[in-house]
mmCIF file of C-alpha atoms in Angstrom:
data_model
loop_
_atom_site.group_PDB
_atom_site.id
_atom_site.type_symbol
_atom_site.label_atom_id
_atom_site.label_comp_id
_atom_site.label_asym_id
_atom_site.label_seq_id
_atom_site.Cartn_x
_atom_site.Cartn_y
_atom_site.Cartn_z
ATOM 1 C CA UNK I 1 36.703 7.746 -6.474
ATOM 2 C CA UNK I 2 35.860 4.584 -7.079
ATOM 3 C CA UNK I 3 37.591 1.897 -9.232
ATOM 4 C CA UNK I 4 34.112 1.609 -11.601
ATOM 5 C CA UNK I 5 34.296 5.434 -11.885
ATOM 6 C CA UNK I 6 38.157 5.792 -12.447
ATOM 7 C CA UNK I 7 37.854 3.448 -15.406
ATOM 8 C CA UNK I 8 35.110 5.297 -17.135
ATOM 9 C CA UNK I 9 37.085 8.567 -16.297
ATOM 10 C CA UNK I 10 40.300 7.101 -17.897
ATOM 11 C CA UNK I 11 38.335 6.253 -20.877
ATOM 12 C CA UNK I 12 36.929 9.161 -21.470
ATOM 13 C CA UNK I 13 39.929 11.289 -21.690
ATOM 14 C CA UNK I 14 41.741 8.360 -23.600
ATOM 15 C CA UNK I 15 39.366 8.800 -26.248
ATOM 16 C CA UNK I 16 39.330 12.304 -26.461
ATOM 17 C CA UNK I 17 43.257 12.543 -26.140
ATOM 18 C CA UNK I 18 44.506 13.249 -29.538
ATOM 19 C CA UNK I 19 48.040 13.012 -28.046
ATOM 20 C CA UNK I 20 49.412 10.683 -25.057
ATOM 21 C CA UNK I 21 48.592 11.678 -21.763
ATOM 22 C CA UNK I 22 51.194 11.833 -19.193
ATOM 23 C CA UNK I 23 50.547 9.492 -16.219
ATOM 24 C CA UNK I 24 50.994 13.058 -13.779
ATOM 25 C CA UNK I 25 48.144 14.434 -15.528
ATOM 26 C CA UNK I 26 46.311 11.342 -15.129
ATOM 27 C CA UNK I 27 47.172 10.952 -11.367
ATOM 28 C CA UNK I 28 45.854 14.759 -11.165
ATOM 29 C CA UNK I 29 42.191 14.343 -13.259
ATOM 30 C CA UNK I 30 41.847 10.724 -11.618
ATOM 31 C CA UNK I 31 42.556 11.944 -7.761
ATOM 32 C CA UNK I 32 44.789 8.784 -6.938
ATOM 33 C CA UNK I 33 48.481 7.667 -7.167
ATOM 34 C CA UNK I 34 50.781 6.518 -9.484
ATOM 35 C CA UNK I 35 50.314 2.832 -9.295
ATOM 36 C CA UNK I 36 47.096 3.175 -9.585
ATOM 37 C CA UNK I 37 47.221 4.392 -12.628
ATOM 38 C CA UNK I 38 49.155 1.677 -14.008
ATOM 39 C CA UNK I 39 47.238 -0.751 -12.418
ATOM 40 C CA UNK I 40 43.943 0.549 -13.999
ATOM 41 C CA UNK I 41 45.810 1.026 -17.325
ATOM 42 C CA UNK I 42 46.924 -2.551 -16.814
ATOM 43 C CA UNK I 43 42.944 -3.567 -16.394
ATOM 44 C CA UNK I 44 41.410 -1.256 -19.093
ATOM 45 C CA UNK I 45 44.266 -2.802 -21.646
ATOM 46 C CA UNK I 46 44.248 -6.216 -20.404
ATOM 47 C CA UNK I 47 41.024 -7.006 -19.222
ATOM 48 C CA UNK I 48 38.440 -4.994 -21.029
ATOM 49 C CA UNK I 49 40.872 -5.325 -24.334
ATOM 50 C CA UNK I 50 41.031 -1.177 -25.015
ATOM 51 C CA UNK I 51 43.954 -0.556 -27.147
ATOM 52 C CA UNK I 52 45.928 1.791 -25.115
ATOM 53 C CA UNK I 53 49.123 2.098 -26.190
ATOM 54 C CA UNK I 54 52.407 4.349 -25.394
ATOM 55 C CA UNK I 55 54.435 3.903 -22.090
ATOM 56 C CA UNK I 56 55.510 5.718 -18.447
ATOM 57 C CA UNK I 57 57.602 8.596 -20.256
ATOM 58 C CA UNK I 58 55.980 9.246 -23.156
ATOM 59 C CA UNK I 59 52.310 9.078 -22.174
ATOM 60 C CA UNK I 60 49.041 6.879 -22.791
ATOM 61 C CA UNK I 61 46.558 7.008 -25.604
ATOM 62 C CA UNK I 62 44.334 4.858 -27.752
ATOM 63 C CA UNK I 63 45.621 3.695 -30.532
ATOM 64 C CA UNK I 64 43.886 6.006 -33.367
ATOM 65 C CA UNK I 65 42.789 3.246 -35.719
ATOM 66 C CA UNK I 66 41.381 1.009 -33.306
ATOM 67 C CA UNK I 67 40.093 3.943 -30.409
ATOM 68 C CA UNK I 68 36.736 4.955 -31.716
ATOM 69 C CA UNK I 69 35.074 1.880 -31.981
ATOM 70 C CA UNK I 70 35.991 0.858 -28.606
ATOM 71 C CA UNK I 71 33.416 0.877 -26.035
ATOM 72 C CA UNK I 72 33.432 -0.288 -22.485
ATOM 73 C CA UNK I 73 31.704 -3.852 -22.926
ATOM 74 C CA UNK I 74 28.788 -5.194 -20.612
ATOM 75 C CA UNK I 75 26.950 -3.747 -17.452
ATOM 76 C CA UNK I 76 29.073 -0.752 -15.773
ATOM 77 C CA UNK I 77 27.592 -0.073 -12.780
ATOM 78 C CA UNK I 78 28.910 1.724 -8.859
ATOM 79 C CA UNK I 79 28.960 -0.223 -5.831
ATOM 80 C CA UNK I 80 26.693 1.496 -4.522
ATOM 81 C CA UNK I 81 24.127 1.134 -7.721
ATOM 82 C CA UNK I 82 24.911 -2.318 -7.561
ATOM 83 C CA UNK I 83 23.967 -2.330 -3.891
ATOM 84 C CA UNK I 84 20.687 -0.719 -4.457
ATOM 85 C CA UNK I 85 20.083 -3.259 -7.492
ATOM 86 C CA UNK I 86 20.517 -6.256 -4.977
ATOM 87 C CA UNK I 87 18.387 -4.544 -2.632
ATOM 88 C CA UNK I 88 15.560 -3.928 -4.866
ATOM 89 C CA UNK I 89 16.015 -7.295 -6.087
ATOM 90 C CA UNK I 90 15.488 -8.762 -2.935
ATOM 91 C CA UNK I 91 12.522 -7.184 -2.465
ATOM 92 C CA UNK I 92 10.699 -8.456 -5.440
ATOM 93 C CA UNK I 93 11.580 -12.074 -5.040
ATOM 94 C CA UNK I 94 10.814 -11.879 -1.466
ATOM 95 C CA UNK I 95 7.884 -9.998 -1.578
ATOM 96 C CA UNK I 96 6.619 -11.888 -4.619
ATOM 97 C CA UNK I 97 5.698 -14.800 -2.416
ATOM 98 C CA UNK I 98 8.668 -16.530 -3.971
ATOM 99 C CA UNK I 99 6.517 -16.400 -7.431
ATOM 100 C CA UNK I 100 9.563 -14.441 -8.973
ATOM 101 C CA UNK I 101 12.859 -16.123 -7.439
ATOM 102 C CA UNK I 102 13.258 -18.091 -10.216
ATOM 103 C CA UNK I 103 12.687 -15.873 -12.856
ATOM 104 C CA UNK I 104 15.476 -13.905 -10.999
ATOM 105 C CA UNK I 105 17.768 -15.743 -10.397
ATOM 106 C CA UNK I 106 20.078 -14.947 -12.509
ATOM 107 C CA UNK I 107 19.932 -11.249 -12.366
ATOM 108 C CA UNK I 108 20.671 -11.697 -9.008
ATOM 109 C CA UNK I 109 23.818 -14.517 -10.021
ATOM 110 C CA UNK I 110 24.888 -11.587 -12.284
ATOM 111 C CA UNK I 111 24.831 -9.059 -9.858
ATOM 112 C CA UNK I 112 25.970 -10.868 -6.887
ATOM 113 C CA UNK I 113 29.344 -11.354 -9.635
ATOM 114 C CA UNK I 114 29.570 -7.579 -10.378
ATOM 115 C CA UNK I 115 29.546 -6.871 -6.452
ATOM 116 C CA UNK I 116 32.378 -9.628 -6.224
ATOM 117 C CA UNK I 117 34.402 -8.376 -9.032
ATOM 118 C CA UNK I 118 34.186 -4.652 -7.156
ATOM 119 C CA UNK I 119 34.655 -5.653 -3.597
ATOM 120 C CA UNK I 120 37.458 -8.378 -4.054
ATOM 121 C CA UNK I 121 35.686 -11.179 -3.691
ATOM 122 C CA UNK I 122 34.400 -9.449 -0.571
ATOM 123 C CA UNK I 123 30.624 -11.650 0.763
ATOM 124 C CA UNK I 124 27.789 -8.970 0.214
ATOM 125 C CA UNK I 125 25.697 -10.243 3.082
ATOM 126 C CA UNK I 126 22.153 -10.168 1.508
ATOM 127 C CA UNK I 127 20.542 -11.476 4.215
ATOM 128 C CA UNK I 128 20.943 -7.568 5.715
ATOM 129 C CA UNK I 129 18.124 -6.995 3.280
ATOM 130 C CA UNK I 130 14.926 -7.775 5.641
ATOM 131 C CA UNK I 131 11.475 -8.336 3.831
ATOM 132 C CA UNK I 132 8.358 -9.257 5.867
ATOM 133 C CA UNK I 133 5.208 -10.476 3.795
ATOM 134 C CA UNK I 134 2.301 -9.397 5.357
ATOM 135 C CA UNK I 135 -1.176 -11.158 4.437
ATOM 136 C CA UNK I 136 0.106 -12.508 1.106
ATOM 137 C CA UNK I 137 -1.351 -14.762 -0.656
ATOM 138 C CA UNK I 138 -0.362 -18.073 -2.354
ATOM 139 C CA UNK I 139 0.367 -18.270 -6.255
ATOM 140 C CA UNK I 140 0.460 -20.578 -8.519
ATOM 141 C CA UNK I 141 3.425 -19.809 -10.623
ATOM 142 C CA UNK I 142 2.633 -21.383 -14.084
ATOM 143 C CA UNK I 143 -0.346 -19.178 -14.084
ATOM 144 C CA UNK I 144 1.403 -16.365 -12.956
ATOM 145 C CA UNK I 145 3.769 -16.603 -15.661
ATOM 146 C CA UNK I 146 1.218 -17.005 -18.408
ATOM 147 C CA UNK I 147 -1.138 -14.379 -17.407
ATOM 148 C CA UNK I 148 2.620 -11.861 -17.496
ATOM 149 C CA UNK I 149 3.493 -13.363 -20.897
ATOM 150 C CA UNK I 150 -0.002 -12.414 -22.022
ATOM 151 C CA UNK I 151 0.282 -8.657 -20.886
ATOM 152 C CA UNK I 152 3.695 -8.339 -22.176
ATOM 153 C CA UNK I 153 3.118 -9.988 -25.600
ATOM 154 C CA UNK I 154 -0.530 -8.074 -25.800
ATOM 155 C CA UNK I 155 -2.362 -11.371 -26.900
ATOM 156 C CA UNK I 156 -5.507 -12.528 -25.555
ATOM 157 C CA UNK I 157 -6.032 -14.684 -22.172
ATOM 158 C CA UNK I 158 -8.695 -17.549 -20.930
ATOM 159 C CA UNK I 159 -9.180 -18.809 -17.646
ATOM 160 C CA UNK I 160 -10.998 -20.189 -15.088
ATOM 161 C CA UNK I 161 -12.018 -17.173 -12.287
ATOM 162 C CA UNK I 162 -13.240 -18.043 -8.961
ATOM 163 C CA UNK I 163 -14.333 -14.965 -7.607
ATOM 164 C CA UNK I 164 -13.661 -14.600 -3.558
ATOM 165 C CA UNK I 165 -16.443 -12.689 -2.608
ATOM 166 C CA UNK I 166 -19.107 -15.367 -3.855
ATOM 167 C CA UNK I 167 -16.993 -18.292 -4.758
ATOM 168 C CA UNK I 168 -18.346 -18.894 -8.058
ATOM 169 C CA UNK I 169 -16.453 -20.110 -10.703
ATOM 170 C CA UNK I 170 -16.850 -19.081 -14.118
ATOM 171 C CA UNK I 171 -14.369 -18.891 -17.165
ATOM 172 C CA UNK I 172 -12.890 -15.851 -18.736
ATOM 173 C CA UNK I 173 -11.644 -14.247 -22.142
ATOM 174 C CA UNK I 174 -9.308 -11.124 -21.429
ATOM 175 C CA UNK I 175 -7.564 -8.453 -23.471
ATOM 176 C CA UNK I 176 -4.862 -8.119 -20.498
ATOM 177 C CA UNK I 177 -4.430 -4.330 -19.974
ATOM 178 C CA UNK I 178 -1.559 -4.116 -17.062
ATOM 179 C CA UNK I 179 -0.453 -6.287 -14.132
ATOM 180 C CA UNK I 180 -0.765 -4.737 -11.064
ATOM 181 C CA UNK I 181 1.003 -5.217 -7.573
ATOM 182 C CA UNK I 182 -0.731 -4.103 -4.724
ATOM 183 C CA UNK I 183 -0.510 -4.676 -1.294
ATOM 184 C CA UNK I 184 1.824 -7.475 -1.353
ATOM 185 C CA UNK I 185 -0.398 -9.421 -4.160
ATOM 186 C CA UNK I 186 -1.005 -9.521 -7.666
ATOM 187 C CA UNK I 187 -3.934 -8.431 -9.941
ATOM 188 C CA UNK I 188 -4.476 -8.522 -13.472
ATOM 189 C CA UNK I 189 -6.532 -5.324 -14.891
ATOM 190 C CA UNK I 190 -7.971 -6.568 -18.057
ATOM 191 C CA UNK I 191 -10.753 -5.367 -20.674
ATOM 192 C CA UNK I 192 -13.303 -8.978 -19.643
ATOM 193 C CA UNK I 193 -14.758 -9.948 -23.416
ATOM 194 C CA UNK I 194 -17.592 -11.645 -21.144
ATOM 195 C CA UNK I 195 -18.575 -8.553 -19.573
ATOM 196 C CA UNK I 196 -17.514 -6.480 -22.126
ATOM 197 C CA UNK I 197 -16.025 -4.044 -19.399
ATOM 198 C CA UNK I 198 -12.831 -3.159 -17.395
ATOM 199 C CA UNK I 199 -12.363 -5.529 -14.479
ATOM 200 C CA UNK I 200 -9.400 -6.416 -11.679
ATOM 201 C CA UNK I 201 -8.897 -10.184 -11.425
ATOM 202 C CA UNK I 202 -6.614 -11.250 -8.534
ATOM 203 C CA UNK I 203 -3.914 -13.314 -9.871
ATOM 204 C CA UNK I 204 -4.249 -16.039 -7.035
ATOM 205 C CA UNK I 205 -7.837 -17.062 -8.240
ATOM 206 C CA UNK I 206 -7.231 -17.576 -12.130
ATOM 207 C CA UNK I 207 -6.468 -21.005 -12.892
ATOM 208 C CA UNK I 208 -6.235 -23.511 -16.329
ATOM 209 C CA UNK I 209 -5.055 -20.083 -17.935
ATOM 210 C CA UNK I 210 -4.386 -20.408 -21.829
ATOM 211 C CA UNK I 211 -2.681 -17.787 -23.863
ATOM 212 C CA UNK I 212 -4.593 -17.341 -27.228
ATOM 213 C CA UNK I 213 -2.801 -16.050 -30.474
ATOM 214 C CA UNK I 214 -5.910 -13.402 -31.278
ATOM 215 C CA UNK I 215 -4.237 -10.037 -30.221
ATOM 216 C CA UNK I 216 -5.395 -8.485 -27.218
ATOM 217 C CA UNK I 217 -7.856 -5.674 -27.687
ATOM 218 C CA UNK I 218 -5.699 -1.934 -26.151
ATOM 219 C CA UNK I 219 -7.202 0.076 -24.003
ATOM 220 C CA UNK I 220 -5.993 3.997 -23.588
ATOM 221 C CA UNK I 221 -4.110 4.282 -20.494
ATOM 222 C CA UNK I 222 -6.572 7.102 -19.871
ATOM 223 C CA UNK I 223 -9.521 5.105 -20.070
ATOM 224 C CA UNK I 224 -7.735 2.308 -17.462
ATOM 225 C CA UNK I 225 -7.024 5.325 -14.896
ATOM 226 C CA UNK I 226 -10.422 6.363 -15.292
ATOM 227 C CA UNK I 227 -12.132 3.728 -14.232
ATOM 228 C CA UNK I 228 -9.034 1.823 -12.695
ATOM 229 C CA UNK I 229 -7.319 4.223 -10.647
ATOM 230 C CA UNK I 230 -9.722 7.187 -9.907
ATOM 231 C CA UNK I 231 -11.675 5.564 -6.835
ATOM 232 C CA UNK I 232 -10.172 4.434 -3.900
ATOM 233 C CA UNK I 233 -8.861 0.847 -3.601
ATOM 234 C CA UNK I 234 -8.070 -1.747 -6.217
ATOM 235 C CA UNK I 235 -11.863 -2.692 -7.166
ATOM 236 C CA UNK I 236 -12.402 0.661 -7.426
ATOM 237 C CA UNK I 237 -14.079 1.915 -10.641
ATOM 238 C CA UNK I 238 -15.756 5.078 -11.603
ATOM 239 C CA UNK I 239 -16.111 7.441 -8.473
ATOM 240 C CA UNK I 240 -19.756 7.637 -6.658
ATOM 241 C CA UNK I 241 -18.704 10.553 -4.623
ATOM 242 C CA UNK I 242 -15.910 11.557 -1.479
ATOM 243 C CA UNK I 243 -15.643 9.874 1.801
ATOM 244 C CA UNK I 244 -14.503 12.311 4.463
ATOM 245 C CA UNK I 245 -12.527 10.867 7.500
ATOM 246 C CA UNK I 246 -11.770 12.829 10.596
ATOM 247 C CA UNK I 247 -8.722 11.008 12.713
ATOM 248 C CA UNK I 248 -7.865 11.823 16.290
ATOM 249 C CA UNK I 249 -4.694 14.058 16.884
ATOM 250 C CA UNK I 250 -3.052 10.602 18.028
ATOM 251 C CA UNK I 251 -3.618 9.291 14.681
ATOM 252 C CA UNK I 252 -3.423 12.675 12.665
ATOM 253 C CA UNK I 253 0.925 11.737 13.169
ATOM 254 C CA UNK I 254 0.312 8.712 11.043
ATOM 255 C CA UNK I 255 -2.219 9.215 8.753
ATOM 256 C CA UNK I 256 -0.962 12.891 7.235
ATOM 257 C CA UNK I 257 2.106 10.601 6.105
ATOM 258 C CA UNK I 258 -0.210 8.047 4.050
ATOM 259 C CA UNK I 259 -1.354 7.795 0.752
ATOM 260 C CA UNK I 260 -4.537 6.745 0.201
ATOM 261 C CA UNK I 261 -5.553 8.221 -2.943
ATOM 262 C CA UNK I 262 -4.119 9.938 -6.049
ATOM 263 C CA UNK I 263 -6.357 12.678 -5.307
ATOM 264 C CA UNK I 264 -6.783 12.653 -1.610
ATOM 265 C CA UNK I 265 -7.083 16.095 0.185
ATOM 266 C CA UNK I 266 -6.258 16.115 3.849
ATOM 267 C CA UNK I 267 -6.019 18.802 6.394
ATOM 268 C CA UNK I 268 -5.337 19.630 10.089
ATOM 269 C CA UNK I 269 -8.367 20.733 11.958
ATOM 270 C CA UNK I 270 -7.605 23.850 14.560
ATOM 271 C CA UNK I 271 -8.220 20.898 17.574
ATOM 272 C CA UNK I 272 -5.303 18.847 16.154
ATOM 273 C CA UNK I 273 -7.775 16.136 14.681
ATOM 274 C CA UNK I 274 -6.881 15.568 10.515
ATOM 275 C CA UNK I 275 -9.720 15.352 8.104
ATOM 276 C CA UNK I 276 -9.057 13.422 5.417
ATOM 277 C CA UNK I 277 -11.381 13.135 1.463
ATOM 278 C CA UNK I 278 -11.126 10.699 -0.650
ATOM 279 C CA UNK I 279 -12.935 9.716 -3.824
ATOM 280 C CA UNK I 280 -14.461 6.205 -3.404
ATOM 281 C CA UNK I 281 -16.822 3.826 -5.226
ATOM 282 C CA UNK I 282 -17.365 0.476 -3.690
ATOM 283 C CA UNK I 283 -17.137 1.096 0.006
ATOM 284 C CA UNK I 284 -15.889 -2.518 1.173
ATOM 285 C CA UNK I 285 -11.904 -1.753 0.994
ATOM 286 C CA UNK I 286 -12.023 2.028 2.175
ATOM 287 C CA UNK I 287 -14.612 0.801 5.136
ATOM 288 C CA UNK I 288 -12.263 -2.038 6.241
ATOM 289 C CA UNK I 289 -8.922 0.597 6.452
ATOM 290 C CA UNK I 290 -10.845 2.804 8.361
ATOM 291 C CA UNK I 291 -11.960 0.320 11.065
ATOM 292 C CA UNK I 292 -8.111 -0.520 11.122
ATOM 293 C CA UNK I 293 -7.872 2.462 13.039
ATOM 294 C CA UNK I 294 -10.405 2.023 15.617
ATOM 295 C CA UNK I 295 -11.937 4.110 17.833
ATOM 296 C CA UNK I 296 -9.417 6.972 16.308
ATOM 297 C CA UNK I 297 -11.562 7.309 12.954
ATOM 298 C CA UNK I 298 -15.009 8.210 12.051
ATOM 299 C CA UNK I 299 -16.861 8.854 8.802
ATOM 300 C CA UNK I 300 -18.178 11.852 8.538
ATOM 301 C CA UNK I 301 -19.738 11.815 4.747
ATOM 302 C CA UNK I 302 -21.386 10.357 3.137
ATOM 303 C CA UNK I 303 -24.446 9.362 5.854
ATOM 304 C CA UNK I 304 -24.629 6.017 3.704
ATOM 305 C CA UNK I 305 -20.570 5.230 4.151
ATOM 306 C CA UNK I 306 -21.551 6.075 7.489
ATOM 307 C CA UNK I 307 -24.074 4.060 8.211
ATOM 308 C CA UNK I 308 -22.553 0.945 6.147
ATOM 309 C CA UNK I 309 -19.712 1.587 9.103
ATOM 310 C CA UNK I 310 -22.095 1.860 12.113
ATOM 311 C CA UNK I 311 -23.912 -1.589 10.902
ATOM 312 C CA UNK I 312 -20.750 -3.277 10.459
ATOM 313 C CA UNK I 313 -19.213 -2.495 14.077
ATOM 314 C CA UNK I 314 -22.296 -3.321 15.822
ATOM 315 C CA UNK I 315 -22.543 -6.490 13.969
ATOM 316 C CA UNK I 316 -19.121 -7.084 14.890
ATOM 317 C CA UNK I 317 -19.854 -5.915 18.727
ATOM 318 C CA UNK I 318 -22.572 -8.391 19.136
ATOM 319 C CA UNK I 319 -19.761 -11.109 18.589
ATOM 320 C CA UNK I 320 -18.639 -10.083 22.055
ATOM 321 C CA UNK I 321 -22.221 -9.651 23.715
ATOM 322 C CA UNK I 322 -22.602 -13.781 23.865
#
């Protein structure tokens, strides 16, 4: 047992003692030796200021005026929650593109001092904790931070949008719905007062954002799945129908493991090949992650996804034909 869980342990049968409790029963509940019991005694009493009173032949308690209002004070945590906490922590800032480190910094000073506090003053070597950004993209972190502050404080958000796919520029008033991490970047899914529609704005092409004071306008969370989360990919919208994918049996290994969709439907084929549905609406995101895998995927349905896929790999053949 650890020393976190030993102290919550002794606490909770120090507050439900009505008498003192010997330090043999103690040594018995708490699984460790007799100095170790004083020693955590020792801690509880001196360091986290419980009022445990009585001595080594009489027994321990809490002193009955003073013992229900005590509570153990600030973050109690395991080493090995703590551990996980780093970890996880880690992950966002490095994942983040950096957009977060400072923002967490001092979670991570606080836990970092928890971990010392437990291991002795013991170096957790974070640098264990390995992150690799793949195809990230670069953030601007005052606009980051204002487009969060206006989906956490529900108020209404303007900004200049320059859209990748034409490179047009045009400005934008948002209710901000939910922010949205996906793939290693950030998008903002927002009810577009413009439009007057559901859109996905990725977070790296809003700039000049300004938080308003006008409340944002809610939208159900069932209405934002709907047209948010029921097609495949991020720009995904209201479903236009099912793609079905057949993968080779060398790719079958990888791709019965993915998720692709909340409600994908995949299956082994009696050859070893996997077919694979998926609901999809704009074709651009699901067509480029099937090319990913080559000459091991094919469309099946619909003939227009199909097609759309032909066209693009000849078109990307005749690169090579010069």
């Amino acid at each position: 047992m650890e020393r976190i869980e030993r102290i919550h342990a002794l606490h909770r049968i120090l507050s439900a003692a009505r008498y003192p409790v010997t330090v043999q029963r103690l040594q018995e509940d708490l699984e460790c030796s007799r100095a170790t019991v004083y020693r955590d005694l020792a801690y509880l009493r001196d360091y986290l200021m419980a009022p445990v009173v009585g001595n080594g032949e009489a027994g321990f308690r809490y002193d009955h005026s003073e013992g229900e209002r005590f509570e153990l004070p600030g973050l109690w945590l395991s080493s090995e929650e703590l551990h996980s906490l780093l970890a996880a922590q880690q992950l966002l800032v490095r994942s983040g593109g950096g957009v977060l480190s400072n923002a967490l910094a001092p979670l991570q000073h606080r836990i970092e001092k928890l971990l010392d506090e437990h291991a002795g003053g013991r170096r957790v070597p974070v640098e264990r904790v390995r992150v690799i950004p793949h195809r990230t993209r670069r953030l601007d972190e005052t606009a980051f931070r204002t487009v969060a502050t206006a989906v956490l404080d529900r108020k209404q958000l303007s900004f200049e949008y320059r859209a990748r796919s034409t490179d047009e520029q045009t400005r934008r008033t948002v209710s901000p719905q939910r922010l949205t991490h996906y793939r290693e970047n950030w998008y903002l899914d927002a009810w577009d007062h413009n439009r007057e529609a559901l859109r996905s704005f990725a977070v790296d092409r809003i700039s000049a954002a300004k938080l308003s004071e006008t409340a944002a306008r809610d939208v159900p969370d069932e209405e934002l799945d709907k047209h948010l989360a029921s097609s495949y990919g991020i720009f995904s919208g209201a479903p236009k129908g099912w793609a079905t994918i057949v993968f080779t049996p060398k790719a079958a290994r990888w791709v019965a493991d993915e998720h692709w969709h909340s409600q994908q439907q995949g299956r082994f084929l009696p050859d070893g090949r996997y077919e694979l549905k998926v609901p999809y609406s704009a074709g651009r995101e699901l067509l480029m992650d099937v090319m990913h895998y080559g000459s091991d995927a094919e469309i099946v349905e619909p003939p227009v996804l199909r097609e759309q896929a032909r066209a693009l790999l000849q078109l990307a053949l005749s690169n090579y034909d010069r």
